[in-house]
Amino acid sequence: MKVFYSLIAAAMTAACAQCAMAQTVTSVKIGIKSNSGTIGNPVTEGKLAVGGTRTYAAIVEPAEAASLPVTWSVSNPDYAVFDASVEGKIRGLGAGTTIITAEVGGVKADYTLTVAQKAAKVGDYYFSNGSWESSGIVAGKTCIGVVFYVDPSDENGMTGKIVSLDEADQLQWSLASAGQPGAVSETDGLVNLDAIRSVSGWENAFAAEAWCASKTDGGLQWYLPAIGELRQLFAASCGLTWVASGAAEGTNQINDWTEMNITMRPADPADNTSDKTNPYPASREAFNKKFTNIGATPLNGSGTLRYWSSTQYAEDFAMQLAFEGGYPMSYPRHYIFDQTRAIARFPLDRGTSGIDAPTAAGSPTANVAIRPNPAVSTATIEAGTEMTAVQVYSLIGSLTAAKAAIDGTTATIDVETLAPGTYVVTVATADGSRRSAKLIKR
């Protein structure tokens, strides 16, 4: 008898399926599916954070056709992708707008999804598409660094610095015989990079800087940090927030320092006057897990190990920072006993000194002029020197499809297809420098 009823049930199921297939779909709409499985009212647009997920469902009419298969698609997979294991579940990958389409029985419904980037936090993973998340392993994206500094002047939290996932061992700052670059900035490693690049044959003579600058991950300009930028990285690895001055009492902020007034060493249990709750070693361990969790190289602060900065102390000496204690030192530039770690700025500083700023101190032709600005269809770029490449990026670091026609020291960009908003134009010149300027599209 049980077999008989099973056969009847199977026959009814097949009949229902055939019924559904026979139905002509008259309407398809998209609704948001809750965790409990209920489906909300039809929607046509919405927002989702980078790294966020949401599940959608097709609302089909007539009801008899509801069991027909749904085909989901997304117009731009750079911004969002569907999870193959859960029907209708989508994940935000990068900031931008894309169209989600549900198709049932030849009838389609579209939904406009805007994916927005949350403010960056120290410890976030930075990806090659210019986005960042708290998770470092994300399908469809490649992690290229870890955020260690967020610019407090950007109230939206979209500007900062990242450190590379790897490091080089025992590279010379430079050959002893190399020319003198005058790389003396203590706060801006990009200025030092320009100074070093001015020395003929620098790629072979300045090993540490060349290793950093050779990185191309994410289309960013990687460089050897200035000594002050190493202090920013050290502070982040200690669970502290570096500020130039005026650290707020009762917070984790710490003023910039130049001497040995910070330490990673645990408190001495035999010393009754010492601070037995020194948090720095535990904070360093937590920071380093950001790297080891994804198979990257953690910061090394053991013993007397030091990291090269791009800042010269004297003609034949360069500055380093000991990550065991946070104190700066200077050593002969040809020494090979130190580590090298690269950093990069996001998302605006794709040139060497950032938006609307010259790339090298004192350079009379370093500024980039854009006319008209705002622009509607085309814009003319003037750099004062021969250009080799011009690219246009969104504010989250994604390369746009805008093309440029270069004619010596000027270039014309076709911006007609760009959506209205603010963009970053980067210019590479024949002298090896890179410059940036803001472009507003109307």
Short mmCIF file of C-alpha atoms in Angstrom, two decimals:
data_model
loop_
_atom_site.label_atom_id
_atom_site.label_comp_id
_atom_site.label_asym_id
_atom_site.label_seq_id
_atom_site.Cartn_x
_atom_site.Cartn_y
_atom_site.Cartn_z
CA MET A 1 0.00 0.00 0.00
CA LYS A 2 2.87 2.38 0.88
CA VAL A 3 4.42 1.81 -2.54
CA PHE A 4 1.07 2.55 -4.16
CA TYR A 5 0.73 5.92 -2.36
CA SER A 6 4.34 6.78 -3.20
CA LEU A 7 3.63 6.20 -6.85
CA ILE A 8 0.54 8.41 -6.64
CA ALA A 9 2.55 11.20 -4.93
CA ALA A 10 5.28 11.00 -7.55
CA ALA A 11 2.71 11.16 -10.32
CA MET A 12 1.05 14.19 -8.74
CA THR A 13 4.41 15.95 -8.33
CA ALA A 14 5.27 15.31 -11.97
CA ALA A 15 1.84 16.54 -13.00
CA CYS A 16 2.27 19.75 -10.98
CA ALA A 17 5.68 20.34 -12.57
CA GLN A 18 4.18 19.85 -16.00
CA CYS A 19 1.38 22.25 -15.02
CA ALA A 20 3.92 24.90 -14.03
CA MET A 21 5.87 24.41 -17.24
CA ALA A 22 2.67 24.83 -19.20
CA GLN A 23 1.88 28.15 -17.51
CA THR A 24 2.70 31.37 -19.34
CA VAL A 25 4.51 33.74 -16.97
CA THR A 26 2.84 37.13 -17.04
CA SER A 27 4.88 38.99 -14.45
CA VAL A 28 8.20 38.72 -12.59
CA LYS A 29 9.21 41.01 -9.76
CA ILE A 30 12.03 40.89 -7.21
CA GLY A 31 11.62 40.82 -3.45
CA ILE A 32 14.05 40.52 -0.53
CA LYS A 33 14.03 37.18 1.25
CA SER A 34 14.40 37.27 5.03
CA ASN A 35 16.33 34.77 7.14
CA SER A 36 13.03 33.14 8.05
CA GLY A 37 12.23 32.61 4.38
CA THR A 38 9.48 35.20 3.99
CA ILE A 39 9.57 37.38 0.89
CA GLY A 40 8.96 41.12 1.13
CA ASN A 41 7.09 43.39 -1.22
CA PRO A 42 8.53 43.90 -4.72
CA VAL A 43 11.47 46.32 -4.90
CA THR A 44 13.35 47.86 -7.83
CA GLU A 45 16.43 49.33 -6.17
CA GLY A 46 18.50 49.13 -3.01
CA LYS A 47 21.89 49.47 -1.37
CA LEU A 48 24.39 46.96 -0.01
CA ALA A 49 27.74 47.40 1.72
CA VAL A 50 30.94 45.97 0.31
CA GLY A 51 31.25 42.59 2.00
CA GLY A 52 27.54 42.49 2.80
CA THR A 53 25.15 39.80 1.61
CA ARG A 54 21.45 39.68 0.82
CA THR A 55 19.10 37.08 -0.61
CA TYR A 56 16.53 37.93 -3.25
CA ALA A 57 13.56 35.94 -4.54
CA ALA A 58 11.52 36.12 -7.72
CA ILE A 59 7.82 36.95 -7.29
CA VAL A 60 6.12 35.22 -10.20
CA GLU A 61 2.61 35.49 -11.59
CA PRO A 62 0.49 33.50 -12.01
CA ALA A 63 1.08 31.61 -8.78
CA GLU A 64 0.95 28.29 -10.63
CA ALA A 65 4.24 29.24 -12.33
CA ALA A 66 6.06 29.99 -9.07
CA SER A 67 7.89 26.66 -9.16
CA LEU A 68 9.57 27.42 -12.48
CA PRO A 69 13.37 27.79 -12.31
CA VAL A 70 14.81 31.29 -11.84
CA THR A 71 17.92 32.46 -13.68
CA TRP A 72 19.81 35.18 -11.80
CA SER A 73 22.42 37.44 -13.39
CA VAL A 74 24.35 40.60 -12.56
CA SER A 75 25.42 43.18 -15.14
CA ASN A 76 28.78 44.03 -13.54
CA PRO A 77 30.45 41.27 -11.50
CA ASP A 78 33.12 43.75 -10.35
CA TYR A 79 30.54 45.16 -7.94
CA ALA A 80 28.53 42.12 -6.86
CA VAL A 81 28.35 38.37 -7.46
CA PHE A 82 25.83 35.65 -6.75
CA ASP A 83 26.58 32.81 -4.35
CA ALA A 84 26.28 29.61 -6.36
CA SER A 85 25.35 27.62 -3.26
CA VAL A 86 22.30 29.72 -2.27
CA GLU A 87 19.76 30.76 -4.89
CA GLY A 88 19.34 34.52 -5.10
CA LYS A 89 22.08 35.33 -2.56
CA ILE A 90 24.39 38.13 -3.62
CA ARG A 91 27.58 39.59 -2.11
CA GLY A 92 28.94 43.12 -2.51
CA LEU A 93 32.46 43.08 -3.98
CA GLY A 94 33.27 46.68 -4.83
CA ALA A 95 31.70 50.13 -4.75
CA GLY A 96 29.52 50.88 -7.76
CA THR A 97 26.10 50.34 -9.29
CA THR A 98 25.02 47.18 -11.08
CA ILE A 99 21.79 45.63 -12.34
CA ILE A 100 20.45 42.37 -10.92
CA THR A 101 18.15 40.45 -13.25
CA ALA A 102 15.77 37.60 -12.45
CA GLU A 103 14.41 35.68 -15.44
CA VAL A 104 11.53 33.18 -15.24
CA GLY A 105 9.88 31.64 -18.27
CA GLY A 106 11.37 34.24 -20.58
CA VAL A 107 10.10 37.17 -18.50
CA LYS A 108 12.67 39.39 -16.75
CA ALA A 109 12.75 41.76 -13.79
CA ASP A 110 15.58 44.21 -13.06
CA TYR A 111 16.78 45.58 -9.73
CA THR A 112 19.33 48.39 -9.40
CA LEU A 113 21.86 47.61 -6.68
CA THR A 114 24.26 50.26 -5.38
CA VAL A 115 27.20 48.79 -3.49
CA ALA A 116 28.79 51.25 -1.07
CA GLN A 117 32.14 51.15 0.71
CA LYS A 118 32.17 51.46 4.49
CA ALA A 119 34.79 53.64 6.21
CA ALA A 120 38.17 51.95 6.45
CA LYS A 121 39.50 50.71 9.80
CA VAL A 122 43.00 49.79 10.87
CA GLY A 123 43.36 46.05 10.31
CA ASP A 124 40.99 45.90 7.33
CA TYR A 125 42.16 43.88 4.35
CA TYR A 126 42.69 45.88 1.17
CA PHE A 127 41.93 44.28 -2.20
CA SER A 128 43.21 44.82 -5.72
CA ASN A 129 39.84 46.24 -6.83
CA GLY A 130 40.23 49.16 -4.42
CA SER A 131 37.84 47.84 -1.76
CA TRP A 132 38.45 46.78 1.82
CA GLU A 133 36.80 44.35 4.21
CA SER A 134 37.35 42.74 7.60
CA SER A 135 37.80 39.33 5.93
CA GLY A 136 40.94 38.68 3.91
CA ILE A 137 39.84 35.68 1.89
CA VAL A 138 36.99 36.61 -0.44
CA ALA A 139 36.00 34.71 -3.58
CA GLY A 140 36.48 36.88 -6.64
CA LYS A 141 38.91 39.30 -4.99
CA THR A 142 42.65 39.38 -4.29
CA CYS A 143 43.98 40.79 -1.02
CA ILE A 144 47.10 42.94 -1.50
CA GLY A 145 47.61 44.64 1.87
CA VAL A 146 46.42 45.53 5.36
CA VAL A 147 45.21 49.00 6.38
CA PHE A 148 47.48 50.50 9.06
CA TYR A 149 46.53 54.17 8.89
CA VAL A 150 43.28 56.02 8.15
CA ASP A 151 43.60 59.72 7.42
CA PRO A 152 41.66 61.59 10.14
CA SER A 153 41.17 64.57 7.82
CA ASP A 154 38.88 62.43 5.64
CA GLU A 155 35.70 62.27 7.69
CA ASN A 156 34.34 59.56 5.39
CA GLY A 157 37.24 57.22 6.16
CA MET A 158 38.08 56.59 2.51
CA THR A 159 41.74 57.63 2.56
CA GLY A 160 44.65 55.90 4.25
CA LYS A 161 47.70 53.69 3.92
CA ILE A 162 48.25 49.96 3.56
CA VAL A 163 51.27 47.77 4.22
CA SER A 164 52.35 44.95 1.94
CA LEU A 165 51.72 41.30 2.77
CA ASP A 166 55.36 40.40 2.25
CA GLU A 167 58.78 41.81 3.00
CA ALA A 168 62.33 41.57 1.71
CA ASP A 169 65.26 40.40 3.79
CA GLN A 170 68.76 41.89 3.86
CA LEU A 171 68.47 44.46 1.11
CA GLN A 172 70.82 47.42 1.05
CA TRP A 173 69.30 50.86 1.34
CA SER A 174 71.75 51.71 -1.43
CA LEU A 175 75.20 50.95 -2.70
CA ALA A 176 77.91 52.85 -0.89
CA SER A 177 78.95 54.33 -4.23
CA ALA A 178 75.46 55.47 -5.24
CA GLY A 179 74.74 59.13 -5.83
CA GLN A 180 73.21 61.30 -3.12
CA PRO A 181 69.43 61.65 -3.63
CA GLY A 182 68.69 64.03 -0.77
CA ALA A 183 65.81 61.88 0.45
CA VAL A 184 65.31 63.73 3.71
CA SER A 185 61.54 63.86 4.26
CA GLU A 186 60.61 62.30 7.60
CA THR A 187 56.89 62.22 6.84
CA ASP A 188 56.39 61.59 3.11
CA GLY A 189 58.00 58.53 1.57
CA LEU A 190 56.64 59.49 -1.86
CA VAL A 191 58.73 62.65 -1.83
CA ASN A 192 61.75 60.51 -0.97
CA LEU A 193 60.85 58.13 -3.81
CA ASP A 194 60.93 61.02 -6.27
CA ALA A 195 64.30 62.12 -4.90
CA ILE A 196 65.75 58.62 -5.25
CA ARG A 197 64.34 58.27 -8.76
CA SER A 198 66.28 61.37 -9.76
CA VAL A 199 69.55 59.45 -9.38
CA SER A 200 70.68 57.80 -12.60
CA GLY A 201 70.47 54.01 -12.41
CA TRP A 202 68.53 54.11 -9.15
CA GLU A 203 66.77 50.78 -9.80
CA ASN A 204 70.09 48.95 -9.40
CA ALA A 205 71.68 51.21 -6.79
CA PHE A 206 68.80 51.60 -4.29
CA ALA A 207 67.69 48.02 -3.65
CA ALA A 208 65.17 48.63 -0.83
CA GLU A 209 63.28 51.40 -2.63
CA ALA A 210 63.43 49.57 -5.96
CA TRP A 211 61.91 46.45 -4.38
CA CYS A 212 59.01 48.50 -3.02
CA ALA A 213 58.44 50.61 -6.14
CA SER A 214 58.45 47.56 -8.40
CA LYS A 215 55.17 46.39 -6.90
CA THR A 216 52.14 46.98 -9.09
CA ASP A 217 49.40 45.45 -6.92
CA GLY A 218 46.11 47.28 -7.25
CA GLY A 219 47.56 49.87 -9.61
CA LEU A 220 48.86 51.71 -6.54
CA GLN A 221 52.22 53.43 -6.17
CA TRP A 222 54.12 51.34 -3.62
CA TYR A 223 57.11 52.87 -1.89
CA LEU A 224 59.56 52.61 1.00
CA PRO A 225 58.00 54.42 3.99
CA ALA A 226 59.55 57.53 5.50
CA ILE A 227 60.63 57.18 9.13
CA GLY A 228 57.44 58.89 10.32
CA GLU A 229 55.32 56.47 8.29
CA LEU A 230 57.13 53.56 9.94
CA ARG A 231 56.12 55.05 13.28
CA GLN A 232 52.51 55.10 12.05
CA LEU A 233 52.82 51.41 11.17
CA PHE A 234 54.47 50.60 14.48
CA ALA A 235 51.72 52.40 16.41
CA ALA A 236 49.01 50.49 14.52
CA SER A 237 50.73 47.19 15.30
CA CYS A 238 50.63 48.13 18.99
CA GLY A 239 46.91 48.86 18.98
CA LEU A 240 47.57 52.61 19.06
CA THR A 241 46.46 55.45 16.81
CA TRP A 242 49.31 57.71 15.68
CA VAL A 243 48.64 61.46 15.66
CA ALA A 244 51.10 64.22 14.85
CA SER A 245 50.34 65.97 18.16
CA GLY A 246 47.53 66.62 20.62
CA ALA A 247 46.72 63.02 21.50
CA ALA A 248 43.42 62.91 23.39
CA GLU A 249 43.63 61.80 27.01
CA GLY A 250 41.98 58.50 27.84
CA THR A 251 42.17 57.20 24.26
CA ASN A 252 44.56 54.95 22.40
CA GLN A 253 46.02 57.93 20.55
CA ILE A 254 49.75 58.51 20.79
CA ASN A 255 51.71 61.58 19.74
CA ASP A 256 54.49 61.20 17.20
CA TRP A 257 57.82 60.45 18.83
CA THR A 258 61.48 60.46 17.85
CA GLU A 259 63.19 58.82 20.80
CA MET A 260 62.86 55.51 22.63
CA ASN A 261 59.75 56.33 24.62
CA ILE A 262 57.63 53.38 23.58
CA THR A 263 58.31 49.69 23.92
CA MET A 264 57.00 46.35 22.83
CA ARG A 265 58.71 44.63 25.75
CA PRO A 266 56.42 42.99 28.34
CA ALA A 267 56.51 44.49 31.82
CA ASP A 268 59.15 43.08 34.15
CA PRO A 269 57.29 41.01 36.79
CA ALA A 270 60.18 41.52 39.22
CA ASP A 271 59.91 45.30 39.00
CA ASN A 272 57.18 46.58 41.33
CA THR A 273 57.22 49.99 39.66
CA SER A 274 56.70 48.76 36.11
CA ASP A 275 53.43 48.65 34.24
CA LYS A 276 52.31 45.04 34.47
CA THR A 277 49.48 45.57 31.99
CA ASN A 278 51.57 46.61 29.00
CA PRO A 279 49.15 45.84 26.12
CA TYR A 280 51.56 46.18 23.24
CA PRO A 281 52.84 42.60 22.84
CA ALA A 282 49.28 41.24 22.81
CA SER A 283 48.21 43.93 20.34
CA ARG A 284 51.15 43.10 18.07
CA GLU A 285 50.15 39.44 18.15
CA ALA A 286 46.57 40.34 17.19
CA PHE A 287 47.78 42.63 14.39
CA ASN A 288 50.11 39.96 13.04
CA LYS A 289 47.28 37.44 12.93
CA LYS A 290 45.81 39.58 10.17
CA PHE A 291 48.75 38.41 8.08
CA THR A 292 49.18 34.84 9.25
CA ASN A 293 45.45 34.13 8.88
CA ILE A 294 45.79 34.56 5.12
CA GLY A 295 49.24 33.02 4.75
CA ALA A 296 51.09 36.36 4.60
CA THR A 297 54.29 37.45 6.37
CA PRO A 298 53.77 39.10 9.79
CA LEU A 299 55.77 42.07 11.03
CA ASN A 300 58.97 40.88 12.65
CA GLY A 301 59.82 42.59 15.91
CA SER A 302 62.17 40.08 17.49
CA GLY A 303 65.54 41.01 18.94
CA THR A 304 67.22 43.97 17.27
CA LEU A 305 65.51 43.54 13.91
CA ARG A 306 64.87 46.84 12.15
CA TYR A 307 63.03 48.08 9.08
CA TRP A 308 64.54 50.48 6.56
CA SER A 309 62.89 53.85 6.04
CA SER A 310 63.39 55.99 2.94
CA THR A 311 64.69 58.88 5.08
CA GLN A 312 68.38 59.74 5.00
CA TYR A 313 70.02 60.69 8.29
CA ALA A 314 73.22 61.94 6.67
CA GLU A 315 74.89 61.49 3.30
CA ASP A 316 75.92 57.89 3.93
CA PHE A 317 73.38 56.94 6.60
CA ALA A 318 69.69 56.08 6.43
CA MET A 319 67.14 55.82 9.22
CA GLN A 320 65.54 52.63 10.46
CA LEU A 321 62.91 51.78 13.05
CA ALA A 322 63.38 48.96 15.52
CA PHE A 323 60.02 47.20 15.72
CA GLU A 324 60.97 45.55 18.98
CA GLY A 325 60.91 48.91 20.74
CA GLY A 326 59.71 51.56 18.31
CA TYR A 327 62.87 53.62 18.41
CA PRO A 328 64.59 55.16 15.36
CA MET A 329 68.21 54.50 14.53
CA SER A 330 70.61 55.32 11.70
CA TYR A 331 72.93 52.92 9.95
CA PRO A 332 75.28 53.05 6.95
CA ARG A 333 73.16 52.86 3.85
CA HIS A 334 75.07 49.89 2.41
CA TYR A 335 74.32 47.61 5.41
CA ILE A 336 72.33 44.46 4.62
CA PHE A 337 71.08 43.48 8.08
CA ASP A 338 67.60 44.97 7.85
CA GLN A 339 64.10 44.20 6.60
CA THR A 340 62.19 46.07 3.89
CA ARG A 341 58.41 46.52 3.86
CA ALA A 342 56.43 48.43 1.24
CA ILE A 343 53.44 50.70 1.83
CA ALA A 344 50.94 52.44 -0.47
CA ARG A 345 48.26 55.09 -0.14
CA PHE A 346 44.61 54.67 -1.03
CA PRO A 347 42.62 55.64 -2.94
CA LEU A 348 43.62 59.09 -4.12
CA ASP A 349 47.40 59.17 -3.96
CA ARG A 350 48.20 57.17 -7.06
CA GLY A 351 50.80 59.74 -8.01
CA THR A 352 53.67 60.68 -5.77
CA SER A 353 52.29 63.45 -3.62
CA GLY A 354 48.54 63.21 -3.95
CA ILE A 355 45.72 65.28 -5.30
CA ASP A 356 46.51 68.74 -6.66
CA ALA A 357 50.06 68.61 -5.32
CA PRO A 358 53.45 68.55 -7.09
CA THR A 359 55.27 65.27 -7.20
CA ALA A 360 58.67 66.64 -6.28
CA ALA A 361 59.47 69.58 -4.07
CA GLY A 362 60.52 72.60 -6.11
CA SER A 363 59.49 71.16 -9.46
CA PRO A 364 58.00 74.05 -11.49
CA THR A 365 56.14 71.75 -13.89
CA ALA A 366 54.81 69.11 -11.49
CA ASN A 367 51.18 70.27 -11.29
CA VAL A 368 48.48 68.76 -13.48
CA ALA A 369 45.90 71.13 -14.98
CA ILE A 370 42.48 69.91 -16.18
CA ARG A 371 40.28 72.13 -18.35
CA PRO A 372 37.33 72.41 -18.25
CA ASN A 373 36.76 71.11 -14.76
CA PRO A 374 33.92 70.18 -14.23
CA ALA A 375 33.79 68.49 -17.64
CA VAL A 376 30.82 67.15 -19.62
CA SER A 377 32.19 65.31 -22.66
CA THR A 378 35.95 65.91 -22.97
CA ALA A 379 38.70 67.37 -20.80
CA THR A 380 42.19 68.57 -21.69
CA ILE A 381 45.10 67.58 -19.44
CA GLU A 382 48.25 69.71 -19.25
CA ALA A 383 51.28 68.47 -17.31
CA GLY A 384 54.04 70.81 -18.49
CA THR A 385 56.16 67.85 -19.55
CA GLU A 386 55.80 64.91 -21.93
CA MET A 387 53.18 62.40 -20.82
CA THR A 388 53.41 58.65 -21.39
CA ALA A 389 50.11 57.49 -19.86
CA VAL A 390 46.86 58.98 -18.53
CA GLN A 391 44.30 56.99 -16.56
CA VAL A 392 41.05 57.86 -14.79
CA TYR A 393 40.06 56.14 -11.53
CA SER A 394 36.94 56.21 -9.40
CA LEU A 395 37.31 57.45 -5.83
CA ILE A 396 37.47 53.87 -4.57
CA GLY A 397 40.38 53.11 -6.86
CA SER A 398 38.71 51.29 -9.75
CA LEU A 399 40.14 52.00 -13.20
CA THR A 400 37.47 53.43 -15.53
CA ALA A 401 37.12 52.87 -19.27
CA ALA A 402 37.80 56.54 -20.07
CA LYS A 403 40.38 56.81 -22.86
CA ALA A 404 43.00 59.52 -23.38
CA ALA A 405 44.68 60.74 -26.57
CA ILE A 406 48.18 61.99 -25.68
CA ASP A 407 50.02 64.63 -27.68
CA GLY A 408 53.28 65.48 -25.95
CA THR A 409 52.59 67.64 -22.91
CA THR A 410 48.80 67.64 -23.38
CA ALA A 411 46.15 64.95 -23.51
CA THR A 412 42.42 64.83 -24.23
CA ILE A 413 40.18 62.53 -22.19
CA ASP A 414 36.78 61.32 -23.36
CA VAL A 415 34.62 61.44 -20.22
CA GLU A 416 31.19 61.37 -21.85
CA THR A 417 30.46 57.80 -20.75
CA LEU A 418 31.45 58.42 -17.13
CA ALA A 419 28.67 58.76 -14.58
CA PRO A 420 28.46 62.19 -12.91
CA GLY A 421 30.77 62.43 -9.92
CA THR A 422 34.37 62.95 -8.81
CA TYR A 423 37.28 61.02 -10.33
CA VAL A 424 41.06 60.90 -10.04
CA VAL A 425 43.22 61.46 -13.11
CA THR A 426 46.74 60.02 -12.89
CA VAL A 427 49.48 61.06 -15.27
CA ALA A 428 52.75 59.23 -15.92
CA THR A 429 55.47 61.37 -17.48
CA ALA A 430 58.62 60.68 -19.45
CA ASP A 431 60.79 61.64 -16.47
CA GLY A 432 59.37 58.71 -14.47
CA SER A 433 57.11 60.69 -12.14
CA ARG A 434 53.40 60.14 -11.52
CA ARG A 435 50.94 62.90 -10.70
CA SER A 436 47.29 63.11 -9.73
CA ALA A 437 44.47 65.62 -9.96
CA LYS A 438 40.74 65.64 -9.31
CA LEU A 439 38.26 65.64 -12.18
CA ILE A 440 34.57 66.40 -11.73
CA LYS A 441 32.17 64.97 -14.34
CA ARG A 442 28.86 66.74 -14.82
#
